[in-house]
C-alpha positions as a Markdown table, in Angstrom:
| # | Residue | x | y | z |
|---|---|---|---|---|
| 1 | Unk | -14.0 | 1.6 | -25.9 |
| 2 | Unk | -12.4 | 4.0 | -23.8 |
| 3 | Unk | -14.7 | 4.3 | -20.9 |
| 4 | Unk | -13.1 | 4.2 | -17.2 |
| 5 | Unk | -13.3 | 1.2 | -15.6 |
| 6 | Unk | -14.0 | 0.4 | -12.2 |
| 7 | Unk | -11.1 | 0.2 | -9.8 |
| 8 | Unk | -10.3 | -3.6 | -9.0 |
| 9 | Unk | -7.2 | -2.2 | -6.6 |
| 10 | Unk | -7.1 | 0.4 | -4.0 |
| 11 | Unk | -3.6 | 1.0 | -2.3 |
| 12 | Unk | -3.6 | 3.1 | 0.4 |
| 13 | Unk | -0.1 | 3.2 | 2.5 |
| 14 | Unk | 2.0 | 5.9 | 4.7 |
| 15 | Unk | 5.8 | 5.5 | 5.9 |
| 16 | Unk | 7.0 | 7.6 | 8.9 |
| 17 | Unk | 9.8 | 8.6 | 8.7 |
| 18 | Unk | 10.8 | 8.5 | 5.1 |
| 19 | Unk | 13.1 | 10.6 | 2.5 |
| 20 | Unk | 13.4 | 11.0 | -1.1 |
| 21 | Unk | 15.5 | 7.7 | -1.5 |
| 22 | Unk | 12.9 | 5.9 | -0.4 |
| 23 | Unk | 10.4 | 7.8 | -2.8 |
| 24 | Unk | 13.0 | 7.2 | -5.6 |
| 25 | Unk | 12.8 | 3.5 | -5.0 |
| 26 | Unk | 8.9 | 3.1 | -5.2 |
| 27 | Unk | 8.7 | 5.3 | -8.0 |
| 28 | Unk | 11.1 | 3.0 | -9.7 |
| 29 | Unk | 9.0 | 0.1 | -9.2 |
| 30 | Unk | 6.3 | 2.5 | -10.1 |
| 31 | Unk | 7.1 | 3.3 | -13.1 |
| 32 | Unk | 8.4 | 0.1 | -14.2 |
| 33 | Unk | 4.6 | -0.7 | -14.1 |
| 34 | Unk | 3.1 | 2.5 | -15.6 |
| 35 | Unk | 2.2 | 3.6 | -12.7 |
| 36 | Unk | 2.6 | 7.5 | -12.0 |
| 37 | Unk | 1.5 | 9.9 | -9.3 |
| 38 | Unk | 1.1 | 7.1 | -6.7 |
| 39 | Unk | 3.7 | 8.0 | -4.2 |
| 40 | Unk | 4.8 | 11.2 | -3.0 |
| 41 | Unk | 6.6 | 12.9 | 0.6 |
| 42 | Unk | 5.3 | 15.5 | 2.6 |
| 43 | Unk | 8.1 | 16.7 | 4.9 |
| 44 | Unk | 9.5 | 12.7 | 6.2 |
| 45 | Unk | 5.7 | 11.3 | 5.7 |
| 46 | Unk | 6.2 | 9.0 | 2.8 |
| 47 | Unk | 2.1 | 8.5 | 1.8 |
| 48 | Unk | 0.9 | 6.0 | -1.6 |
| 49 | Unk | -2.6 | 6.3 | -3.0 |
| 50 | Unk | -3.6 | 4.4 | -6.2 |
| 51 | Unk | -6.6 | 3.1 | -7.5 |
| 52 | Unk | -6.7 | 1.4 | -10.9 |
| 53 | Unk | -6.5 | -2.5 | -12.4 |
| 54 | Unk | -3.2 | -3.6 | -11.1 |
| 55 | Unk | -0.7 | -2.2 | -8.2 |
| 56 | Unk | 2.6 | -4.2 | -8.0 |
| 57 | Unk | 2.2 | -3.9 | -4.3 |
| 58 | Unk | 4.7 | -7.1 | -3.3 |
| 59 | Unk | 7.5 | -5.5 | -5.0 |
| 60 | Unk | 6.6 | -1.6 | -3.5 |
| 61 | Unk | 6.8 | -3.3 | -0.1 |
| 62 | Unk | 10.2 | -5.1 | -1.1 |
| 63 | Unk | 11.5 | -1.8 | -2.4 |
| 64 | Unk | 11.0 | -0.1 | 1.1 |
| 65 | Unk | 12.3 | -3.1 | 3.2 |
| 66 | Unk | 16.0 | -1.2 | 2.9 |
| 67 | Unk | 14.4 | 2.0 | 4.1 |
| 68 | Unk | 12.3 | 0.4 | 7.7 |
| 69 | Unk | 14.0 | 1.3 | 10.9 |
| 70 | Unk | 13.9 | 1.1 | 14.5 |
| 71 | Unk | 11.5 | 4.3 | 14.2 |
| 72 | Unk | 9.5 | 3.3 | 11.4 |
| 73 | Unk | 5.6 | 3.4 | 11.6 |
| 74 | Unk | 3.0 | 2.7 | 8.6 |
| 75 | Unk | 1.0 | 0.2 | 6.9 |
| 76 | Unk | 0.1 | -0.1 | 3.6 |
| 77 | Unk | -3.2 | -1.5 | 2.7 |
| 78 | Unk | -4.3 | -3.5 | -0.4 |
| 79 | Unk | -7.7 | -3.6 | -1.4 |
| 80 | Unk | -8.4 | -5.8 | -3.7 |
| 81 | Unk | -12.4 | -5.2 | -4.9 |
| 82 | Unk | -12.3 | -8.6 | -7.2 |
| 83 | Unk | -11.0 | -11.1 | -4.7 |
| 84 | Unk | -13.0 | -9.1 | -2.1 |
| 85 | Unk | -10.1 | -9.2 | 0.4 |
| 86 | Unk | -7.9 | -6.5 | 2.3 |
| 87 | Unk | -4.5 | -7.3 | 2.8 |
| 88 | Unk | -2.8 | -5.1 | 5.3 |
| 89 | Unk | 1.2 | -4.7 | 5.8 |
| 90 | Unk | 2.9 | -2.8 | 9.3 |
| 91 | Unk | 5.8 | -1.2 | 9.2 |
| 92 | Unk | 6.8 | -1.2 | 13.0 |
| 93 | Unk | 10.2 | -0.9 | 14.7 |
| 94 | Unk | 11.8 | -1.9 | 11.2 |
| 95 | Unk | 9.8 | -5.2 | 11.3 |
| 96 | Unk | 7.3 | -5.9 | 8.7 |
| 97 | Unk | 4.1 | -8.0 | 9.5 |
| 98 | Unk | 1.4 | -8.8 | 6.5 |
| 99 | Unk | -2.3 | -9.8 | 7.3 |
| 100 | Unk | -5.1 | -10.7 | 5.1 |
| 101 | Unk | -8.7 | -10.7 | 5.9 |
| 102 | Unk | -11.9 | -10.7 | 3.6 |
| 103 | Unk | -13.5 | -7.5 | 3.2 |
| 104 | Unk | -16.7 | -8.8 | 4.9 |
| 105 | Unk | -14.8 | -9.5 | 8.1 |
| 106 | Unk | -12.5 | -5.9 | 7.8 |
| 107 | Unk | -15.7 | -4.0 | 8.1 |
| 108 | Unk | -17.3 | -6.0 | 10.8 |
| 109 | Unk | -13.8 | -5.7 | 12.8 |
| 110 | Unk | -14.2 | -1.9 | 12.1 |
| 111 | Unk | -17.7 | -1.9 | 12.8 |
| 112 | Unk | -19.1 | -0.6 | 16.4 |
| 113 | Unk | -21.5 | -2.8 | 18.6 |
């Protein structure tokens, strides 16, 4: 059966400012997971978009650790449609901060009043 399957991941993330060294090292990681075509720059914009069964997203954010500094904005967010949670990470100031939240409770904080 070759039919698409639903999306259990979505991985949306964006690094500013980033160059191709930092590209090379997620699509290592990438690629080391059959991943392609996730990750790609745009002038010093480094910008990930995935949707599939799996995203190795831990060891993406480990692979840009080297690459965060005092400059550095972004966040990469991990949907996860079967656990039904969004976990998000900031890249700020060369610090990296990780929350997690159910979906339910993402939309409501996203929701207006």
């Amino acid at each position: 059966d070759t039919m698409s399957r639903d999306p259990l991941i979505k991985v949306y993330a964006s690094l500013y400012p980033a160059d191709a060294a930092a590209l090379e090292a997620v699509n290592a990681v990438l690629a080391s997971w059959y991943v392609e075509d996730a990750a790609e720059l745009a002038g010093d914009l480094l910008r990930i978009s995935h949707e599939g069964e799996y995203f190795p997203t831990g060891e993406v954010v480990e692979a840009l650790k080297p690459f965060l500094r005092e400059d550095s904005r972004g966040r990469l967010d991990e949907i996860d449609l079967e656990a039904w949670t969004l976990r998000r990470w900031f890249f700020d100031y060369g610090r990296l901060m990780s929350r997690r939240a159910s979906l339910d409770q993402a939309l409501e904080s996203c929701g207006t009043r």
